[in-house]
Amino acid sequence: YHPHPSKAHQTMAPIPARNNTYSSHSRNKSLQEEDLISTAIDMRKAGNLHASALRLRQACQKGNKTAFLLYGLALRYGYGIDSDYIQSFYYIKLSTSIKSWDNEVFNLNINPFQLERTLSESIPTKLEEPLVPALYECGIAYLKGFGSPQIDESKGLKCLEKAASMGHVDSMCLSGIIWSQDQDTDKITIHPGCDYEHTPRRKDVVKAAAWFRIAEKRGANLIGSDWIYKKKYLKAAEAR
């Protein structure tokens, strides 16, 4: 990337004895799903895209979240299956297990300045999969219109910042890029129920610089990034 400017009733219930048969069945089911996914990945590497997509679909039918993400991407890009943006977005969102997108993503106000100040404690180094990569792909879907009703930069940026706050470096970089530019007026979405005139998002170079610094500290190789360490941006970040 190139950075530019009511309590539940509680009872003392007996603990059931472990059902070894069920436990064994559960482990076997998990192994079967993992086998399907690893086989699908190997098949794709070998160029057998159609068979790979079929294996991923089988794993989806078993409810595997990683399969939801990989199958969703196969549907997006037409890897061994006809491209279908709407179904793609459906499977990718399903892989996140998010119940309320408003409460868990869209209504959050993620502060990169606070994250940067407490970087070692606030942002995990190990990604929660498939949630975090799926959030990134949801962001891409909203930004590009890959299955969303229309391009929606606001929702796309919220997905990216959520993923970035959970350690996804590409999301950090892309969040920085978006904040370094004014919003394209063609990408403004007026949501149903809004009775006000939407103001385009203005660029925030200080915020962009913060996201880039976080990304660099997490291993991103940024070209031409000296400006993000300028005193005026560091001082402005301290006040936010």
PDB file of C-alpha atoms in Angstrom, residues 104-236:
ATOM      1  CA  GLU A 104     -21.283  -4.990  16.597  1.00  0.00           C
ATOM      2  CA  VAL A 105     -19.913  -3.040  13.639  1.00  0.00           C
ATOM      3  CA  PHE A 106     -21.743  -0.086  12.107  1.00  0.00           C
ATOM      4  CA  ASN A 107     -22.476   1.879  15.288  1.00  0.00           C
ATOM      5  CA  LEU A 108     -18.979   1.490  16.724  1.00  0.00           C
ATOM      6  CA  ASN A 109     -16.645   4.469  16.915  1.00  0.00           C
ATOM      7  CA  ILE A 110     -13.191   2.903  16.717  1.00  0.00           C
ATOM      8  CA  ASN A 111     -10.465   5.299  17.766  1.00  0.00           C
ATOM      9  CA  PRO A 112      -7.086   4.574  16.130  1.00  0.00           C
ATOM     10  CA  PHE A 113      -5.381   7.131  18.379  1.00  0.00           C
ATOM     11  CA  GLN A 114      -6.379   5.222  21.503  1.00  0.00           C
ATOM     12  CA  LEU A 115      -5.441   1.946  19.836  1.00  0.00           C
ATOM     13  CA  GLU A 116      -2.023   3.300  18.959  1.00  0.00           C
ATOM     14  CA  ARG A 117      -1.377   4.516  22.517  1.00  0.00           C
ATOM     15  CA  THR A 118      -2.129   1.076  23.953  1.00  0.00           C
ATOM     16  CA  LEU A 119      -1.077  -0.989  20.956  1.00  0.00           C
ATOM     17  CA  SER A 120       0.362  -4.011  22.769  1.00  0.00           C
ATOM     18  CA  GLU A 121      -2.799  -4.427  24.874  1.00  0.00           C
ATOM     19  CA  SER A 122      -5.518  -3.206  22.516  1.00  0.00           C
ATOM     20  CA  ILE A 123      -4.816  -5.013  19.246  1.00  0.00           C
ATOM     21  CA  PRO A 124      -4.257  -8.782  19.232  1.00  0.00           C
ATOM     22  CA  THR A 125      -1.323 -10.212  17.321  1.00  0.00           C
ATOM     23  CA  LYS A 126      -3.170 -13.407  16.419  1.00  0.00           C
ATOM     24  CA  LEU A 127      -6.149 -13.074  14.103  1.00  0.00           C
ATOM     25  CA  GLU A 128      -9.489 -14.562  15.106  1.00  0.00           C
ATOM     26  CA  GLU A 129     -10.412 -16.645  12.089  1.00  0.00           C
ATOM     27  CA  PRO A 130     -12.506 -16.626  10.056  1.00  0.00           C
ATOM     28  CA  LEU A 131     -14.135 -13.572  11.685  1.00  0.00           C
ATOM     29  CA  VAL A 132     -11.401 -11.014  11.028  1.00  0.00           C
ATOM     30  CA  PRO A 133     -10.639 -11.879   7.383  1.00  0.00           C
ATOM     31  CA  ALA A 134     -14.391 -12.091   6.761  1.00  0.00           C
ATOM     32  CA  LEU A 135     -14.865  -8.571   8.142  1.00  0.00           C
ATOM     33  CA  TYR A 136     -12.204  -7.349   5.734  1.00  0.00           C
ATOM     34  CA  GLU A 137     -13.963  -9.069   2.819  1.00  0.00           C
ATOM     35  CA  CYS A 138     -17.292  -7.545   3.906  1.00  0.00           C
ATOM     36  CA  GLY A 139     -15.590  -4.171   3.789  1.00  0.00           C
ATOM     37  CA  ILE A 140     -14.393  -4.869   0.259  1.00  0.00           C
ATOM     38  CA  ALA A 141     -17.906  -5.981  -0.722  1.00  0.00           C
ATOM     39  CA  TYR A 142     -19.422  -2.700   0.472  1.00  0.00           C
ATOM     40  CA  LEU A 143     -16.658  -0.607  -1.119  1.00  0.00           C
ATOM     41  CA  LYS A 144     -16.868  -2.383  -4.492  1.00  0.00           C
ATOM     42  CA  GLY A 145     -20.553  -3.311  -4.550  1.00  0.00           C
ATOM     43  CA  PHE A 146     -19.780  -7.029  -4.504  1.00  0.00           C
ATOM     44  CA  GLY A 147     -23.230  -8.251  -3.464  1.00  0.00           C
ATOM     45  CA  SER A 148     -24.347  -5.257  -1.418  1.00  0.00           C
ATOM     46  CA  PRO A 149     -27.418  -3.443  -2.783  1.00  0.00           C
ATOM     47  CA  GLN A 150     -25.153  -0.525  -3.669  1.00  0.00           C
ATOM     48  CA  ILE A 151     -21.671   0.772  -3.001  1.00  0.00           C
ATOM     49  CA  ASP A 152     -21.560   1.966   0.605  1.00  0.00           C
ATOM     50  CA  GLU A 153     -18.254   3.464   1.698  1.00  0.00           C
ATOM     51  CA  SER A 154     -19.491   4.215   5.218  1.00  0.00           C
ATOM     52  CA  LYS A 155     -20.327   0.577   5.960  1.00  0.00           C
ATOM     53  CA  GLY A 156     -17.227  -0.619   4.160  1.00  0.00           C
ATOM     54  CA  LEU A 157     -14.996   1.608   6.275  1.00  0.00           C
ATOM     55  CA  LYS A 158     -16.720   0.458   9.474  1.00  0.00           C
ATOM     56  CA  CYS A 159     -16.003  -3.174   8.566  1.00  0.00           C
ATOM     57  CA  LEU A 160     -12.383  -2.388   7.789  1.00  0.00           C
ATOM     58  CA  GLU A 161     -11.826  -0.438  11.013  1.00  0.00           C
ATOM     59  CA  LYS A 162     -13.384  -3.254  13.033  1.00  0.00           C
ATOM     60  CA  ALA A 163     -11.063  -5.768  11.353  1.00  0.00           C
ATOM     61  CA  ALA A 164      -8.124  -3.404  11.807  1.00  0.00           C
ATOM     62  CA  SER A 165      -8.838  -3.088  15.528  1.00  0.00           C
ATOM     63  CA  MET A 166      -8.653  -6.896  15.687  1.00  0.00           C
ATOM     64  CA  GLY A 167      -5.203  -7.038  14.094  1.00  0.00           C
ATOM     65  CA  HIS A 168      -5.836  -7.227  10.339  1.00  0.00           C
ATOM     66  CA  VAL A 169      -2.952  -5.298   8.764  1.00  0.00           C
ATOM     67  CA  ASP A 170      -4.458  -4.922   5.281  1.00  0.00           C
ATOM     68  CA  SER A 171      -7.526  -3.362   6.914  1.00  0.00           C
ATOM     69  CA  MET A 172      -5.301  -0.909   8.780  1.00  0.00           C
ATOM     70  CA  CYS A 173      -3.657   0.131   5.511  1.00  0.00           C
ATOM     71  CA  LEU A 174      -6.911   0.463   3.617  1.00  0.00           C
ATOM     72  CA  SER A 175      -8.505   2.433   6.459  1.00  0.00           C
ATOM     73  CA  GLY A 176      -5.561   4.808   6.254  1.00  0.00           C
ATOM     74  CA  ILE A 177      -5.944   5.176   2.499  1.00  0.00           C
ATOM     75  CA  ILE A 178      -9.658   5.946   2.786  1.00  0.00           C
ATOM     76  CA  TRP A 179      -9.176   8.516   5.546  1.00  0.00           C
ATOM     77  CA  SER A 180      -6.422  10.230   3.520  1.00  0.00           C
ATOM     78  CA  GLN A 181      -8.940  11.147   0.811  1.00  0.00           C
ATOM     79  CA  ASP A 182     -12.237  13.024   0.645  1.00  0.00           C
ATOM     80  CA  GLN A 183     -15.258  10.822   0.098  1.00  0.00           C
ATOM     81  CA  ASP A 184     -16.321  10.367  -3.488  1.00  0.00           C
ATOM     82  CA  THR A 185     -19.813  11.888  -3.667  1.00  0.00           C
ATOM     83  CA  ASP A 186     -20.832   9.065  -6.026  1.00  0.00           C
ATOM     84  CA  LYS A 187     -20.240   6.619  -3.141  1.00  0.00           C
ATOM     85  CA  ILE A 188     -22.588   8.307  -0.657  1.00  0.00           C
ATOM     86  CA  THR A 189     -25.511   6.092   0.311  1.00  0.00           C
ATOM     87  CA  ILE A 190     -28.663   7.539   1.832  1.00  0.00           C
ATOM     88  CA  HIS A 191     -30.187   4.829   3.999  1.00  0.00           C
ATOM     89  CA  PRO A 192     -33.961   4.369   4.302  1.00  0.00           C
ATOM     90  CA  GLY A 193     -35.431   6.449   7.128  1.00  0.00           C
ATOM     91  CA  CYS A 194     -32.799   9.211   6.932  1.00  0.00           C
ATOM     92  CA  ASP A 195     -34.508  12.616   6.757  1.00  0.00           C
ATOM     93  CA  TYR A 196     -31.376  14.749   6.616  1.00  0.00           C
ATOM     94  CA  GLU A 197     -28.953  15.786   3.928  1.00  0.00           C
ATOM     95  CA  HIS A 198     -25.896  13.581   4.098  1.00  0.00           C
ATOM     96  CA  THR A 199     -22.594  15.441   4.350  1.00  0.00           C
ATOM     97  CA  PRO A 200     -19.701  13.804   2.513  1.00  0.00           C
ATOM     98  CA  ARG A 201     -16.979  12.431   4.767  1.00  0.00           C
ATOM     99  CA  ARG A 202     -14.039  14.787   4.850  1.00  0.00           C
ATOM    100  CA  LYS A 203     -10.541  13.433   4.761  1.00  0.00           C
ATOM    101  CA  ASP A 204      -8.723  13.188   8.084  1.00  0.00           C
ATOM    102  CA  VAL A 205      -5.010  12.974   7.425  1.00  0.00           C
ATOM    103  CA  VAL A 206      -4.218  12.768  11.143  1.00  0.00           C
ATOM    104  CA  LYS A 207      -6.423   9.704  11.455  1.00  0.00           C
ATOM    105  CA  ALA A 208      -4.993   8.255   8.256  1.00  0.00           C
ATOM    106  CA  ALA A 209      -1.464   8.684   9.618  1.00  0.00           C
ATOM    107  CA  ALA A 210      -2.448   6.908  12.857  1.00  0.00           C
ATOM    108  CA  TRP A 211      -3.767   3.888  10.959  1.00  0.00           C
ATOM    109  CA  PHE A 212      -0.611   3.787   8.827  1.00  0.00           C
ATOM    110  CA  ARG A 213       1.640   3.969  11.904  1.00  0.00           C
ATOM    111  CA  ILE A 214      -0.250   1.111  13.537  1.00  0.00           C
ATOM    112  CA  ALA A 215       0.032  -0.927  10.337  1.00  0.00           C
ATOM    113  CA  GLU A 216       3.752  -0.279  10.103  1.00  0.00           C
ATOM    114  CA  LYS A 217       4.271  -1.308  13.719  1.00  0.00           C
ATOM    115  CA  ARG A 218       2.436  -4.521  12.884  1.00  0.00           C
ATOM    116  CA  GLY A 219       4.712  -5.349   9.970  1.00  0.00           C
ATOM    117  CA  ALA A 220       3.334  -3.479   6.954  1.00  0.00           C
ATOM    118  CA  ASN A 221       5.972  -2.399   4.463  1.00  0.00           C
ATOM    119  CA  LEU A 222       4.817   1.095   3.532  1.00  0.00           C
ATOM    120  CA  ILE A 223       6.454   3.024   0.707  1.00  0.00           C
ATOM    121  CA  GLY A 224       6.857   6.766   1.136  1.00  0.00           C
ATOM    122  CA  SER A 225       5.565   6.743   4.701  1.00  0.00           C
ATOM    123  CA  ASP A 226       7.935   9.256   6.286  1.00  0.00           C
ATOM    124  CA  TRP A 227       5.185  11.863   6.415  1.00  0.00           C
ATOM    125  CA  ILE A 228       3.118   9.863   8.928  1.00  0.00           C
ATOM    126  CA  TYR A 229       5.768  10.596  11.578  1.00  0.00           C
ATOM    127  CA  LYS A 230       5.786  14.357  11.062  1.00  0.00           C
ATOM    128  CA  LYS A 231       5.608  16.282  14.313  1.00  0.00           C
ATOM    129  CA  LYS A 232       2.333  18.015  13.391  1.00  0.00           C
ATOM    130  CA  TYR A 233       0.550  14.685  12.913  1.00  0.00           C
ATOM    131  CA  LEU A 234       2.007  13.113  16.055  1.00  0.00           C
ATOM    132  CA  LYS A 235       1.080  16.172  18.133  1.00  0.00           C
ATOM    133  CA  ALA A 236      -2.441  16.275  16.708  1.00  0.00           C
TER     134      ALA A 236
END
